[in-house]
Amino acid sequence: MFINKEEFKEAFIRKLEEKIGKKKDQASEQDAYLALGALISERINQKWLQNNQKGTESRDKQVYFFSMEFLLGRLLGNNLLNLDMLSLVKTGLNELGFRFTSIEEKEKDAGLGNGGLGRLAACFLDSLASLDLPGHGYGLRYKYGMFDQRFIDGNQVELPDQWLSQEYVWKVRREEEAVEVRFGGHILTHEQEGKLHFEHVDYEQLRAVPYDVPVIGYHNDTVNTLRLWSAEPTEEDILVKAKKEHSCQNLLDHQRSLESITEFLYPDDSTEEGKRLRLKQEYFLVSSGVQCVIRSFEKLDLSWSLFPDYKKLHINDTHPTLIIPELMRILMDEKKLGWEEAWQITQASVSYTNHTTLSEALETWPVEMIRSLLPRIYMIIEEINERFCRMLWESSPGNFDRIAKLAIIADGQVKMAHLSIVGSSSVNGVAKMHTEILKKREMKLFYDIFPDRFNNKTNGISHRRWLMYVNPLLTNAIDEAIGEQWKKEPERLQDLLYQIEDASFLDTLNEIKQKNKQNFASWVEDKTGVQLDPTSIFDVQIKRLHGYKRQLLNALHIIHLYNQIKCNPTSNLTPRTFIFGAKAASSYHFAKKVIKLINTIAQIVNNDADVKDKLKVVFLENYSVSLAERIIPAANISEQISTAGKEASGTGNMKLMMNGALTLGTMDGANVEICDVIGNDHMYSFGLSAEEVQAYYDTGIYSAKETYEEDERIRRTLDQLIHYSPFSKGGTEFREIYDELLFNNDEYFVLRDFNSYVNTQQQISYDYQDIRNWNRKCLVNIAHSGVFSSDRTIKSYAAEIWGLNSHNTVNGLGEENGM
Ligand code: 26V
């Protein structure tokens, strides 16, 4: 890339002059960011070109990972790390009088996702490229990503995320690769020589223009592609409209309404009015992507039956399920294949990952909506459904109940999960326990029919971003202790276990954590004015705000601690800092109340002379990838406290563990596997098991009211939400939370798990006093975190789902490790 630092400095200064028109001494940090981005992009482009050529010439099988979300965050630092240029650039810029850390902050996060699902997709891309696997992402280029969250009077306020307001340097617009996507209209059916032909008429046509983002592998020459599609009117459409309208304003309105398809990322609980637009978005992604895959296959000039050997299409959650009927449509209507052949090809090329069992999150679409927006697609779904129901009937004649439960179309709705299972060759969950729940409960009837289709792929995270990039101090210490091989083979982190009795290494770990906490504390003070005590336990809960994730349990515990200190101001409590980061979906009223409650608690606790040296609460605005990168290296406790059985996997748990935070968690999602590898002594587990939770749901015998009445601590804490207290100030603001817990019978068992949680927290306070032993536990966590690298996950997707080969993979593929 650059032969040495001097060459980099020269190139950078030249770029500043050419691109920005400024000399080094006049350039702002913003100017420096844009120049650096352009310079690095140019270098990447050379590799990218070679890679695209390599892909075409070698005719390797390619995977296309379709996802409505890619939560990339910032790319500058990570790209430089993967290009092996981070330290050269850092020192080079330093010598020129710039601070790299300030420059990289000028990059706006690409926040094209809501949470775990989108960030997982981004980590997967990083692993695909780093393992030199030909896998590419297909997504949408939303003009506004995840909203910008602000707190006003403790309430969440959502502002549009203007991530494109400054030039986005990591992209190339590929005009020549644009395709057209059709909506609405009617289907005319003709018969010709005994065959049916379908003609789509009166449709509205849109242009899908790809913006390609390079995805750079770690210390290899691989550059894969994330292709983000953007909606634009077709020229033809504009001309036709112009003839009719004669008004520039009307034309612009028309253009805007077409472009609105890729305007917003939808929050996960999109409202009714947004549903239609969301369906359009999903089809827009699917249709542009599938057309592109077909075009690339046709260049190979092979028989269609070989399509699954060259092209794999992955459905990330049900959002891109329409891949199935869209591929069928193209193969049958355009390429003139028969149903059977098209179906075989489709099923063999498509695979699907489920990311949640929450019933409210399982996608269904009203039949009328699909029929009117996508008439041909609807016909195909109907046919798939009919054939599937016929098969069910034949295997168990007269069993109407089973057919009603399994049908793809039922009660006027199209069930996307059913379509995904029926139309693909693989269905996977994202942690062992989640997959078991799918097989034994949520998708049991499907599992009985297609047992071989179901498999588990436990999630992972990129250790490059979430350890090497975010925590350079820890990275260096690990390098010194065990060498650098772990960077390519993260499981080698286990070699750290040899250091378990090495007092000086444990002290080093402690110093690093302290340093990270200090850095974080000064940043918080700068941003919020709140002073944190770096010797206190930094107790972190960062994730989407949702009832099942139980930020409320954490909040009630803080009120309980506050009460304890107020009753006994001289008590010997280990000082704590509670750190929150979370966005609530804009229409999720209850979640927003919880935000207000935590902000209120922070206000009271941080300003009360009796407690402020022992307790601090900070709820940081605008939780995002770059905020997570700041918080995680400084965490001591990782709160993973979902109601057991509800969190499919969780990935924050892995990031925090990798940075030496100890998990306080329920036996849920991937926490179970974390516990399996580190052992119960190295984490803090509490609460009901998933089986116990399920038994309560099944029998209906749980009574939140009884729990409240029987327990003085719970009563007192809860009453403070509605009776006069510093938190309620006599108002009714938190009445809804109180009612939800008591009169709606506490759907997520917050009260039921309260005591177990409080006791475990007490144990943590006690154990933290013995810092040497604490650091031993941290070391065990770091040492066992390698298995949660997304490299392990992707190797197993590649070997067991996609049948992919890498050009020169270091570690080999397909190691079975039971995950
Ligand atoms: C969607 C919705 C939509 C309706 C309102 C409530 C609601 C709640 C949750 C969701 C989840 C959508 C899918 C998702 O983001 N799943 C997450 O995927 C992660 C990566 O596999 C996994 O670690 C998380 O446990 C899982 O929640």
mmCIF file of C-alpha atoms and ligand atoms in Angstrom, residues 116-117 120 268-269 317 355-356 358 360-361 430 459 544 546 548-549 647-651, ligand 1:
data_model
loop_
_atom_site.group_PDB
_atom_site.id
_atom_site.type_symbol
_atom_site.label_atom_id
_atom_site.label_comp_id
_atom_site.label_asym_id
_atom_site.label_seq_id
_atom_site.Cartn_x
_atom_site.Cartn_y
_atom_site.Cartn_z
ATOM 1 C CA GLY A 116 -27.776 -7.086 16.808
ATOM 2 C CA LEU A 117 -29.074 -8.413 13.527
ATOM 3 C CA LEU A 120 -23.992 -9.367 12.968
ATOM 4 C CA ASP A 268 -38.313 -2.991 14.135
ATOM 5 C CA ASP A 269 -41.922 -2.268 15.063
ATOM 6 C CA ASP A 317 -34.166 -13.119 8.933
ATOM 7 C CA HIS A 355 -33.106 -14.330 14.544
ATOM 8 C CA THR A 356 -36.034 -14.232 16.926
ATOM 9 C CA LEU A 358 -40.836 -13.283 19.627
ATOM 10 C CA GLU A 360 -44.704 -9.990 17.489
ATOM 11 C CA ALA A 361 -41.503 -9.933 15.461
ATOM 12 C CA VAL A 430 -28.260 -18.307 16.120
ATOM 13 C CA ASN A 459 -23.351 -16.119 16.425
ATOM 14 C CA ARG A 544 -31.928 -2.051 22.112
ATOM 15 C CA HIS A 546 -37.087 -3.803 24.971
ATOM 16 C CA TYR A 548 -37.666 -8.704 27.385
ATOM 17 C CA LYS A 549 -34.151 -7.303 27.736
ATOM 18 C CA GLU A 647 -32.945 -13.529 23.566
ATOM 19 C CA ALA A 648 -32.096 -15.545 20.477
ATOM 20 C CA SER A 649 -28.358 -15.130 21.029
ATOM 21 C CA GLY A 650 -27.074 -11.715 21.992
ATOM 22 C CA THR A 651 -23.714 -10.567 20.679
HETATM 23 C C1 26V B 1 -38.140 -7.453 16.244
HETATM 24 C C2 26V B 1 -39.275 -6.870 16.758
HETATM 25 C C3 26V B 1 -40.273 -6.328 15.824
HETATM 26 C C4 26V B 1 -41.593 -6.017 16.472
HETATM 27 C C5 26V B 1 -41.452 -5.400 17.815
HETATM 28 C C6 26V B 1 -40.614 -6.167 18.732
HETATM 29 C C7 26V B 1 -39.431 -6.799 18.108
HETATM 30 C C8 26V B 1 -38.473 -7.311 18.916
HETATM 31 C C9 26V B 1 -37.354 -7.904 18.405
HETATM 32 C C10 26V B 1 -37.174 -7.975 17.067
HETATM 33 C C11 26V B 1 -35.930 -8.641 16.638
HETATM 34 C C12 26V B 1 -35.643 -8.658 15.218
HETATM 35 C C13 26V B 1 -34.531 -9.563 14.895
HETATM 36 C C14 26V B 1 -33.287 -9.298 15.675
HETATM 37 O O1 26V B 1 -32.744 -8.220 15.675
HETATM 38 N N1 26V B 1 -32.810 -10.314 16.360
HETATM 39 C C15 26V B 1 -31.564 -10.269 17.092
HETATM 40 O O2 26V B 1 -30.586 -10.887 16.274
HETATM 41 C C16 26V B 1 -29.303 -10.940 16.886
HETATM 42 C C17 26V B 1 -28.363 -11.529 15.884
HETATM 43 O O3 26V B 1 -28.701 -12.843 15.636
HETATM 44 C C18 26V B 1 -29.366 -11.756 18.166
HETATM 45 O O4 26V B 1 -28.108 -11.736 18.783
HETATM 46 C C19 26V B 1 -30.416 -11.183 19.115
HETATM 47 O O5 26V B 1 -30.555 -12.024 20.243
HETATM 48 C C20 26V B 1 -31.743 -11.031 18.401
HETATM 49 O O6 26V B 1 -32.682 -10.344 19.209
#
